[in-house]
Short mmCIF file of C-alpha atoms in Angstrom, two decimals:
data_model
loop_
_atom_site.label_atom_id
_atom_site.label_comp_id
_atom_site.label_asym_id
_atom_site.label_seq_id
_atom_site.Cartn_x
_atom_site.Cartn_y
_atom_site.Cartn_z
CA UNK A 81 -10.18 7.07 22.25
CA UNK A 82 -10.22 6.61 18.38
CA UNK A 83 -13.79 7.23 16.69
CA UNK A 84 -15.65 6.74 13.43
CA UNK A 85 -18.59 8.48 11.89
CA UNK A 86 -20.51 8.64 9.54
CA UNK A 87 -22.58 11.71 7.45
CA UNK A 88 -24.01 12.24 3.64
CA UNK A 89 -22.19 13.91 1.32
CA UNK A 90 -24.56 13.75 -1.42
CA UNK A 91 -25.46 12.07 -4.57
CA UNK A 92 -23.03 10.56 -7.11
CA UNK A 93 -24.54 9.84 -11.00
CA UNK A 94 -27.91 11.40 -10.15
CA UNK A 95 -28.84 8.52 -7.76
CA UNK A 96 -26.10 7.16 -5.61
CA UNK A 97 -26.05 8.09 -2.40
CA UNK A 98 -22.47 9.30 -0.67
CA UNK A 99 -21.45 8.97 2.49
CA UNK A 100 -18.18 11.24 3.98
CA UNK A 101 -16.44 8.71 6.89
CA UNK A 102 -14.70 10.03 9.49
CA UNK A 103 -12.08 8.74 11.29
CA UNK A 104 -10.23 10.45 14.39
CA UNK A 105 -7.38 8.55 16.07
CA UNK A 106 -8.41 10.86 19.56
CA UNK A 107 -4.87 12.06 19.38
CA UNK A 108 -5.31 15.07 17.18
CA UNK A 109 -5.15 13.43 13.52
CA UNK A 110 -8.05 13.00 11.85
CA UNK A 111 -9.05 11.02 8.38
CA UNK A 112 -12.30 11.95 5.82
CA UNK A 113 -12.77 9.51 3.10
CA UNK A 114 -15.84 9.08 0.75
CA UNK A 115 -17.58 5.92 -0.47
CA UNK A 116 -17.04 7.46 -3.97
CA UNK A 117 -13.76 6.29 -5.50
CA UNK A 118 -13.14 5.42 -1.68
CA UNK A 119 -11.26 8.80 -1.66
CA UNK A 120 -9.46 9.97 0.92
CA UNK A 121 -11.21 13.38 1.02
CA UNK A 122 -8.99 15.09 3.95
CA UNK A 123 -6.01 14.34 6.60
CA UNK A 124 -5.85 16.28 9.47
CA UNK A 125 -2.66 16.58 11.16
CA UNK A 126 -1.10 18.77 13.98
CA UNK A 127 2.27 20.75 12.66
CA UNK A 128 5.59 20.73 15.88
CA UNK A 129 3.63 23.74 17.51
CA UNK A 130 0.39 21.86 17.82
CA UNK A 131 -1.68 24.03 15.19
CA UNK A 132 -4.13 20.69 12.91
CA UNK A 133 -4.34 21.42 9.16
CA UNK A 134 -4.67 19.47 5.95
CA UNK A 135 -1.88 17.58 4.75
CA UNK A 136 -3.37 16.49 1.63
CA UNK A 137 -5.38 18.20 -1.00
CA UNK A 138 -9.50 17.89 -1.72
CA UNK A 139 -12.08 18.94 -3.21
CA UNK A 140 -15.00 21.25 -1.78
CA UNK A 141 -18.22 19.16 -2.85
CA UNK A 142 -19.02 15.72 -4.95
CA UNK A 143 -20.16 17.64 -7.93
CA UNK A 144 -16.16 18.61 -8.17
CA UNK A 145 -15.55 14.52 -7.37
CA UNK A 146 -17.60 13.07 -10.35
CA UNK A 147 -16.71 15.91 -13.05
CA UNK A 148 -12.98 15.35 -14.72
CA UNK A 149 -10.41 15.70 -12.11
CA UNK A 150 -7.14 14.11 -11.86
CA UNK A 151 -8.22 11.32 -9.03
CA UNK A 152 -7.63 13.41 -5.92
CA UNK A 153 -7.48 11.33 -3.42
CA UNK A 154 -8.87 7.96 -4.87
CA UNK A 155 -8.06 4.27 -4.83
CA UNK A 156 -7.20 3.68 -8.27
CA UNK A 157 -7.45 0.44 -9.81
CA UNK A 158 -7.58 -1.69 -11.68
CA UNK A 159 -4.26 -0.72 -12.72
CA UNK A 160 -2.57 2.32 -11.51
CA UNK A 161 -0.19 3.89 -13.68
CA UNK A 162 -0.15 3.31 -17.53
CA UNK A 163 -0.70 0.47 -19.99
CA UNK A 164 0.80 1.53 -23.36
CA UNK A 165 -1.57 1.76 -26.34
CA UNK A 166 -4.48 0.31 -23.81
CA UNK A 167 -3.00 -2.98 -24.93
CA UNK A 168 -2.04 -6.09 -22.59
CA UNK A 169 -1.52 -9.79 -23.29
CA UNK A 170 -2.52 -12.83 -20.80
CA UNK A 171 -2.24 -16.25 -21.78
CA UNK A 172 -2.18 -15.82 -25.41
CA UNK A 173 -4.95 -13.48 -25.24
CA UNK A 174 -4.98 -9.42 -26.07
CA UNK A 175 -7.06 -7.29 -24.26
CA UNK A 176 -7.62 -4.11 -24.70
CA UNK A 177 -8.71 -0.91 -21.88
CA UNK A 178 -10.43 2.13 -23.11
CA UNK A 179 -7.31 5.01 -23.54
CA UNK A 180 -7.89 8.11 -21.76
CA UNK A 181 -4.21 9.27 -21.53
CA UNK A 182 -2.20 10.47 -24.83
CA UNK A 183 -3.61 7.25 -26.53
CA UNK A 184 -2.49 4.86 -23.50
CA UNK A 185 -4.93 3.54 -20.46
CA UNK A 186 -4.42 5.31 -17.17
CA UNK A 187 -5.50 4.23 -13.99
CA UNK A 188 -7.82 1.63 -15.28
CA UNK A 189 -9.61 3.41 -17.47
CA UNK A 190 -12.12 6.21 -17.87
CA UNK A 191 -14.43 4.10 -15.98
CA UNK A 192 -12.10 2.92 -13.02
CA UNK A 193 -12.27 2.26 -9.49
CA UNK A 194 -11.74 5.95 -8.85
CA UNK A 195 -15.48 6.38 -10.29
CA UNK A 196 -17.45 3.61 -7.97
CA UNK A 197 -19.24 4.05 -5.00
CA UNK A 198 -18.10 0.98 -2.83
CA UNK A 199 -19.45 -0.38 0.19
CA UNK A 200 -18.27 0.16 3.77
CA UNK A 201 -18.56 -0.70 7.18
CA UNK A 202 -17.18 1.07 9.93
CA UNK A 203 -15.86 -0.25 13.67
CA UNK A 204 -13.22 1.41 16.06
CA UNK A 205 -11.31 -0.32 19.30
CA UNK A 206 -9.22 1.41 22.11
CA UNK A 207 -6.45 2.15 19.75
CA UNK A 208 -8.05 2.21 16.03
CA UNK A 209 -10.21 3.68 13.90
CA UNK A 210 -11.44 1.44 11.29
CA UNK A 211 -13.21 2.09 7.48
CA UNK A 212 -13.67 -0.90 5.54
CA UNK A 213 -14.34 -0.44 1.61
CA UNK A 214 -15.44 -2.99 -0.57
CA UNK A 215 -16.45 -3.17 -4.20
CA UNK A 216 -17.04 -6.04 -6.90
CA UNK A 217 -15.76 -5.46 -10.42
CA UNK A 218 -17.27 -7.90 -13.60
CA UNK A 219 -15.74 -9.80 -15.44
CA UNK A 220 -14.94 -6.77 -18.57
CA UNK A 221 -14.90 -4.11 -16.73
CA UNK A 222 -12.95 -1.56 -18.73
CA UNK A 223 -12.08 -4.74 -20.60
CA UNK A 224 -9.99 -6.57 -17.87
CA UNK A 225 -11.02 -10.17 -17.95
CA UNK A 226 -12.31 -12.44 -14.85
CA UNK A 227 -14.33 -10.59 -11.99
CA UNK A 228 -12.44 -9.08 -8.96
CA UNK A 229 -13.48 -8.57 -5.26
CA UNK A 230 -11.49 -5.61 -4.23
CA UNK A 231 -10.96 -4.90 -0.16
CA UNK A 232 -9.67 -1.59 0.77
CA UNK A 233 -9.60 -1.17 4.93
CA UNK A 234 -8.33 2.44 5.84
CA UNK A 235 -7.49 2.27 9.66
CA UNK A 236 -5.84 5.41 11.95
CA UNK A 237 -4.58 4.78 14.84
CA UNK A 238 -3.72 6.63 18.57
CA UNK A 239 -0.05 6.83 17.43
CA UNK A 240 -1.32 8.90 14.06
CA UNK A 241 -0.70 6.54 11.84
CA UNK A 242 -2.78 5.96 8.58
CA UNK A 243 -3.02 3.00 7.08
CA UNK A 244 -4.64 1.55 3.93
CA UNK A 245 -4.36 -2.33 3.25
CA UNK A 246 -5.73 -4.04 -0.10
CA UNK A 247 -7.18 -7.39 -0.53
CA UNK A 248 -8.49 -8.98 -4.26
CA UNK A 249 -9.63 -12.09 -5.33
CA UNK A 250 -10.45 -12.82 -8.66
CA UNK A 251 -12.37 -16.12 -10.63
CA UNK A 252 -10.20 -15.97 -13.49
CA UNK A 253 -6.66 -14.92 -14.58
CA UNK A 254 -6.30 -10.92 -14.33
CA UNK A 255 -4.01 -8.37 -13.94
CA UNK A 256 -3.94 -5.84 -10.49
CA UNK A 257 -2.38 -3.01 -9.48
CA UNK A 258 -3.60 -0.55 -6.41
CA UNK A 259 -2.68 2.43 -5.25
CA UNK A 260 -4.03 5.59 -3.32
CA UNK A 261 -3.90 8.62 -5.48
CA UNK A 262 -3.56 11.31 -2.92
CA UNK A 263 -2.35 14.89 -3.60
CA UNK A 264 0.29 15.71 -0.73
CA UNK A 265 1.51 19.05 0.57
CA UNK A 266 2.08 19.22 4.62
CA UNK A 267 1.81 22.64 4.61
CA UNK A 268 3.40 25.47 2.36
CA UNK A 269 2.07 27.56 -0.74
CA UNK A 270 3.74 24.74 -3.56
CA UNK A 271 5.48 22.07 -3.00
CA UNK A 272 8.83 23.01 -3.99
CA UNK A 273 10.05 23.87 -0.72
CA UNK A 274 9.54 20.59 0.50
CA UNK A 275 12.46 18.00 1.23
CA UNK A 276 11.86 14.66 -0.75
CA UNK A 277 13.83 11.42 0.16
CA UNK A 278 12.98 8.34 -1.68
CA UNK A 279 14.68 5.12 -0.37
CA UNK A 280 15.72 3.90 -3.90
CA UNK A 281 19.56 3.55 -5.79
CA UNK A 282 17.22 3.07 -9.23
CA UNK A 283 14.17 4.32 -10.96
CA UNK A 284 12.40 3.87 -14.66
CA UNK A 285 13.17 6.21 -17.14
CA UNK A 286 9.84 6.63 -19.45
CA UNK A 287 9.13 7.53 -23.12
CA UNK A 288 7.61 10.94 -24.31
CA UNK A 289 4.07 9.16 -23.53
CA UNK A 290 5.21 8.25 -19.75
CA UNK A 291 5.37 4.79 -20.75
CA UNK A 292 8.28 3.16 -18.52
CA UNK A 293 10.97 1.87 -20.07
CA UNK A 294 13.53 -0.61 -18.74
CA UNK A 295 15.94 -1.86 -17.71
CA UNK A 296 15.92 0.32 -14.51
CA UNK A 297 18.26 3.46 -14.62
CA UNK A 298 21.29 4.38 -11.71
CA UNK A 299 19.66 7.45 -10.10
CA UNK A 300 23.37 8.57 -8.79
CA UNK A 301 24.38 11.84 -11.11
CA UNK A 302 20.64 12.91 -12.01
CA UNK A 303 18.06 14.44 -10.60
CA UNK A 304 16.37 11.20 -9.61
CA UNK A 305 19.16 10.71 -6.94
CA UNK A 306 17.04 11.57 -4.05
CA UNK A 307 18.79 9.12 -1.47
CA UNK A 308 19.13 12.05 0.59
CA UNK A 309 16.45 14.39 1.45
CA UNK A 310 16.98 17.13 -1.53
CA UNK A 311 14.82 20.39 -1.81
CA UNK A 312 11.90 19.45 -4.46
CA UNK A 313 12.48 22.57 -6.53
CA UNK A 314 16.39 21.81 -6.64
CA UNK A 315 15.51 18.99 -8.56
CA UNK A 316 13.13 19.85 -10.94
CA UNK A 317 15.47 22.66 -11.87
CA UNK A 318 17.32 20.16 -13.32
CA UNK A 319 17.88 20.27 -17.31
CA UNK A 320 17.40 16.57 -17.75
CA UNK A 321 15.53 15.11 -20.85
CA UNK A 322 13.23 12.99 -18.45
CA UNK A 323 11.59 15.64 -16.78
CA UNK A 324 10.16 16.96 -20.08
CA UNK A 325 7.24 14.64 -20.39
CA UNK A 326 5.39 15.38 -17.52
CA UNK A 327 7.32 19.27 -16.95
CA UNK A 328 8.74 17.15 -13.32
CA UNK A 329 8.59 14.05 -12.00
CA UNK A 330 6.57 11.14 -12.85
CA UNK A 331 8.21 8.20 -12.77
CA UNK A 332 8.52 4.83 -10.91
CA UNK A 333 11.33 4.68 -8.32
CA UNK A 334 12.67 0.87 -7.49
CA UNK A 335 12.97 0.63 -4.24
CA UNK A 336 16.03 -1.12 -2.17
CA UNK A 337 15.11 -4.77 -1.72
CA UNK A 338 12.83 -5.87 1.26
CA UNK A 339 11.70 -9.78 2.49
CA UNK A 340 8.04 -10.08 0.30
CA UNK A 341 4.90 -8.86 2.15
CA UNK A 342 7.25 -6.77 4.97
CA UNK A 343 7.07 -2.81 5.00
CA UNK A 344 10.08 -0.92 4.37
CA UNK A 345 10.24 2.44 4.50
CA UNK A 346 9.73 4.04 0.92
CA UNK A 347 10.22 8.45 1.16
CA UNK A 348 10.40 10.84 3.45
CA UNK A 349 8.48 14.10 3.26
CA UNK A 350 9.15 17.39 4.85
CA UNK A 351 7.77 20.70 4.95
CA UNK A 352 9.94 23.92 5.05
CA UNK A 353 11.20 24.31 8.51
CA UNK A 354 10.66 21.08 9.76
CA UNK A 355 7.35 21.70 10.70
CA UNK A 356 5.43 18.25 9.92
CA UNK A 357 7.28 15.32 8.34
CA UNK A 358 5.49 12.03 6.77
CA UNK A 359 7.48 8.81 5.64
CA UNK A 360 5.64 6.76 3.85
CA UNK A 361 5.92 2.93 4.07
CA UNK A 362 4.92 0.22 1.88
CA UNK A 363 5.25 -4.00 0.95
CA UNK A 364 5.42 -2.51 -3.03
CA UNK A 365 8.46 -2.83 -4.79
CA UNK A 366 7.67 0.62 -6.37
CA UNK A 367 7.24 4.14 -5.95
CA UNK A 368 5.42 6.71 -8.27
CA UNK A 369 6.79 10.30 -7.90
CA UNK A 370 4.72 12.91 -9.66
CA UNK A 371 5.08 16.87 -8.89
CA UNK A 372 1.28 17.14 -10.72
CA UNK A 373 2.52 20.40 -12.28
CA UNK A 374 -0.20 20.55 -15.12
CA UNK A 375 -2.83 21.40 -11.69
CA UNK A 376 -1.49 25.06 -12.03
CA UNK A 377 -4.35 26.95 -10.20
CA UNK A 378 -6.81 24.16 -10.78
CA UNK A 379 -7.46 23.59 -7.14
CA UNK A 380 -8.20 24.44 -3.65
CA UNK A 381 -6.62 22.99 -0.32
CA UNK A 382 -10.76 23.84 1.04
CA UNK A 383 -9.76 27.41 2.66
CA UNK A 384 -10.50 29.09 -0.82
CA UNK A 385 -6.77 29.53 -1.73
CA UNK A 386 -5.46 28.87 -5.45
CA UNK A 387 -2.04 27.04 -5.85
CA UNK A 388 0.93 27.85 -7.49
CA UNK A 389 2.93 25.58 -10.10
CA UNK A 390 3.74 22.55 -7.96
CA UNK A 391 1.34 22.90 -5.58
CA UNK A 392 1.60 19.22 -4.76
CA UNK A 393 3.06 15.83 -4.77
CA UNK A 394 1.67 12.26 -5.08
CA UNK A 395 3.59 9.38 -3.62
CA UNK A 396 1.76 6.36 -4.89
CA UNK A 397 2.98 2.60 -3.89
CA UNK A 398 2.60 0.16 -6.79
CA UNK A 399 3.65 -2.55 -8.50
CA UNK A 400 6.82 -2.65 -11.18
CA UNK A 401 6.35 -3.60 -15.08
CA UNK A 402 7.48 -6.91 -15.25
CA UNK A 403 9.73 -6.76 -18.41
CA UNK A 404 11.96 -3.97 -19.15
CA UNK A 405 11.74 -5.37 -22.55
CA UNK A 406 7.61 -4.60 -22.63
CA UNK A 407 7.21 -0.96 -21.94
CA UNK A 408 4.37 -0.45 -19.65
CA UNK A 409 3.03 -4.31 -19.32
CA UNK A 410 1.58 -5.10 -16.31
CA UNK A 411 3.36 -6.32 -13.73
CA UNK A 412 1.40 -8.38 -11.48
CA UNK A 413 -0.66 -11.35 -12.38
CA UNK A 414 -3.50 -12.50 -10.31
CA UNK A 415 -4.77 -15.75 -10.54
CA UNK A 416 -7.90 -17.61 -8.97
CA UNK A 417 -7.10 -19.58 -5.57
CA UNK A 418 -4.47 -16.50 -5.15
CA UNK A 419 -4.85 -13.76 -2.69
CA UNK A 420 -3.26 -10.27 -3.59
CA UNK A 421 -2.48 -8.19 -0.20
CA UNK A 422 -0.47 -4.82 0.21
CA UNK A 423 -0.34 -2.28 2.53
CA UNK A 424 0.63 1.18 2.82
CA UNK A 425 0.94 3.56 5.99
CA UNK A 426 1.55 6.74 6.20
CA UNK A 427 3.55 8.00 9.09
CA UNK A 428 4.38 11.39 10.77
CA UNK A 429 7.65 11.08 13.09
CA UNK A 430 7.44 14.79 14.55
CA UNK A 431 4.12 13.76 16.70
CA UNK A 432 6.32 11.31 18.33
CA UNK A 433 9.00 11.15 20.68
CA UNK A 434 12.69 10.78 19.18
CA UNK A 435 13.23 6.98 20.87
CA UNK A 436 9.85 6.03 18.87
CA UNK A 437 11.07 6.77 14.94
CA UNK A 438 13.52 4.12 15.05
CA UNK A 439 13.64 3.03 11.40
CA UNK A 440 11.96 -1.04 12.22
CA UNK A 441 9.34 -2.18 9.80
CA UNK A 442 6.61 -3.85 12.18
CA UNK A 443 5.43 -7.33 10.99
CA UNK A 444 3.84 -7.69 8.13
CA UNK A 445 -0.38 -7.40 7.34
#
């Protein structure tokens, strides 16, 4: 039977307190995430051979959390990826978000949602294991306008699946984007060993900032074309002008068209010899692909061991800029009396039987 608990894990700013949530589906994968940044701090899952071990990257203690790092793990809001220049319009009016990226806002800010200890409340039933995260940001917070309730509700259940669904509301027009910023490897020195598919005939090409640019761009005859499962490190072999900015891949795949506010299946992640897969499924119209290459050494996977180049990936669901002709706007408008809602679940086929990985979305959140 699925449980949840609950220990300290220290103190964030010099006063917060922490808390490090555990959820374990009872079926041999297990989930750690912290009320800071509401980071998923570990994922626990057994390889074809039975043998548990971390599937995506942390870091050792809070003090590692709260210094610079590149948002292991966290919900990241309120605008994942980048807003050129830290510079959006609404309504007539310019606002403006603190840059902390190559003169362009990242992630919300400096100050984003990856830095605030939210609230949660924990509960578990015969077949889930439930974290529910919750956090109010003002009205000018990192100089988005109206206030936003933000609902983040991590659940794992007895199949092994992890899910994360969002909620926001806001009082006055705003702009939203969510993801989960977590480092992936399922089990290998680097990453580029791994077999990447990404369910996508399109992606954004992106500027020498990592600003997207539009329109959308034919992956077929590049190293984007990842409609089949291709070998990471084949690709970012690849002489191709794009992968300069970042040294790999960090851009935006469009994924093939689904009905609004239904999952469809986004990549597919495998480790060398087939020994854990993940597909990773989403209601986004987007995918962001980044081989974090720049982490050279920088971290551990919490057995001690330093990484080589490409020592991980992030798959991050999110929304689409919503002009090709605006590099980098945001996309998606939020307005009062409106709901936002996604979802995201991460998957791992090889703990179940063959007749179960039938590729059906189930209905929607």
């Amino acid at each position: 039977m699925p449980t949840v608990h609950r220990k300290p894990f220290g103190r964030a700013h010099g006063q917060s307190e922490i808390d490090l949530w555990t959820l374990d589906s009872g079926t041999g994968v297990r989930a750690e995430i912290l009320t800071y940044g509401g980071v998923l701090h570990g994922l626990t899952v057994p390889d074809t051979a039975g043998s548990s071990g971390p599937v995506v990257r942390s870091l050792p203690a809070l003090d590692d959390y709260t210094d610079k790092n590149p948002y292991f793990g966290a919900i990241v809001g309120r605008y994942a990826n980048r807003i050129a220049h830290g510079r959006f319009t609404l309504d007539g009016t310019t606002h403006h978000i603190p840059a902390n990226d190559r003169g362009h806002a990242l992630h919300g800010g400096p100050d984003g949602f990856h830095t605030k200890v939210w609230g949660a409340t924990g509960e578990r039933t015969e077949t889930t294991a439930v974290l529910r995260l919750t956090l109010h940001s003002p009205d000018g917070d990192m100089g988005f306008p109206g206030a936003l309730d933000v609902t983040a509700t991590y659940t794992l259940d007895t199949t092994g699946t992890l899910a994360v669904d969002y909620r926001a509301v806001t009082d006055r027009p705003t702009v939203v984007n969510l993801t989960n910023h977590s480092y992936l490897n399922l089990g290998d020195d680097d990453i580029l060993g791994h077999t990447l598919q990404v369910d996508a005939d399109a992606y954004l090409p992106v500027d020498a900032g990592s600003i997207p640019e539009g329109p959308p761009a034919p992956v077929a005859g590049t190293p984007f074309d990842l409609t089949a499962p291709r070998r990471i490190g084949e690709r970012l072999d690849h002489r191709d002008a794009q992968l300069r900015p970042a040294g790999g891949f960090d851009h935006c795949w469009v994924l093939r068209p689904a009905a609004p506010g239904t999952l469809r299946r986004a990549a597919r992640l495998t480790a060398p010899g087939d020994r854990r897969t993940l597909e990773l499924w989403t209601t986004e119209p987007g995918l962001q692909v980044y081989t974090a290459n720049q982490l050279d050494g920088a971290f551990t996977d919490g057995t001690g061991r330093r990484h080589q180049r490409h020592g991980s990936l992030c798959l991050e669901t999110q929304h689409l800029p919503d002009s090709p002709n605006r590099p980098g706007h945001p996309s998606t408008v939020l307005r009062p009396g409106a709901v936002l809602r996604s979802r995201t679940e991460w998957r791992f086929p090889h703990l179940r039987p063959a007749a179960d990985n039938r590729l059906r979305p189930p209905a929607a959140p």
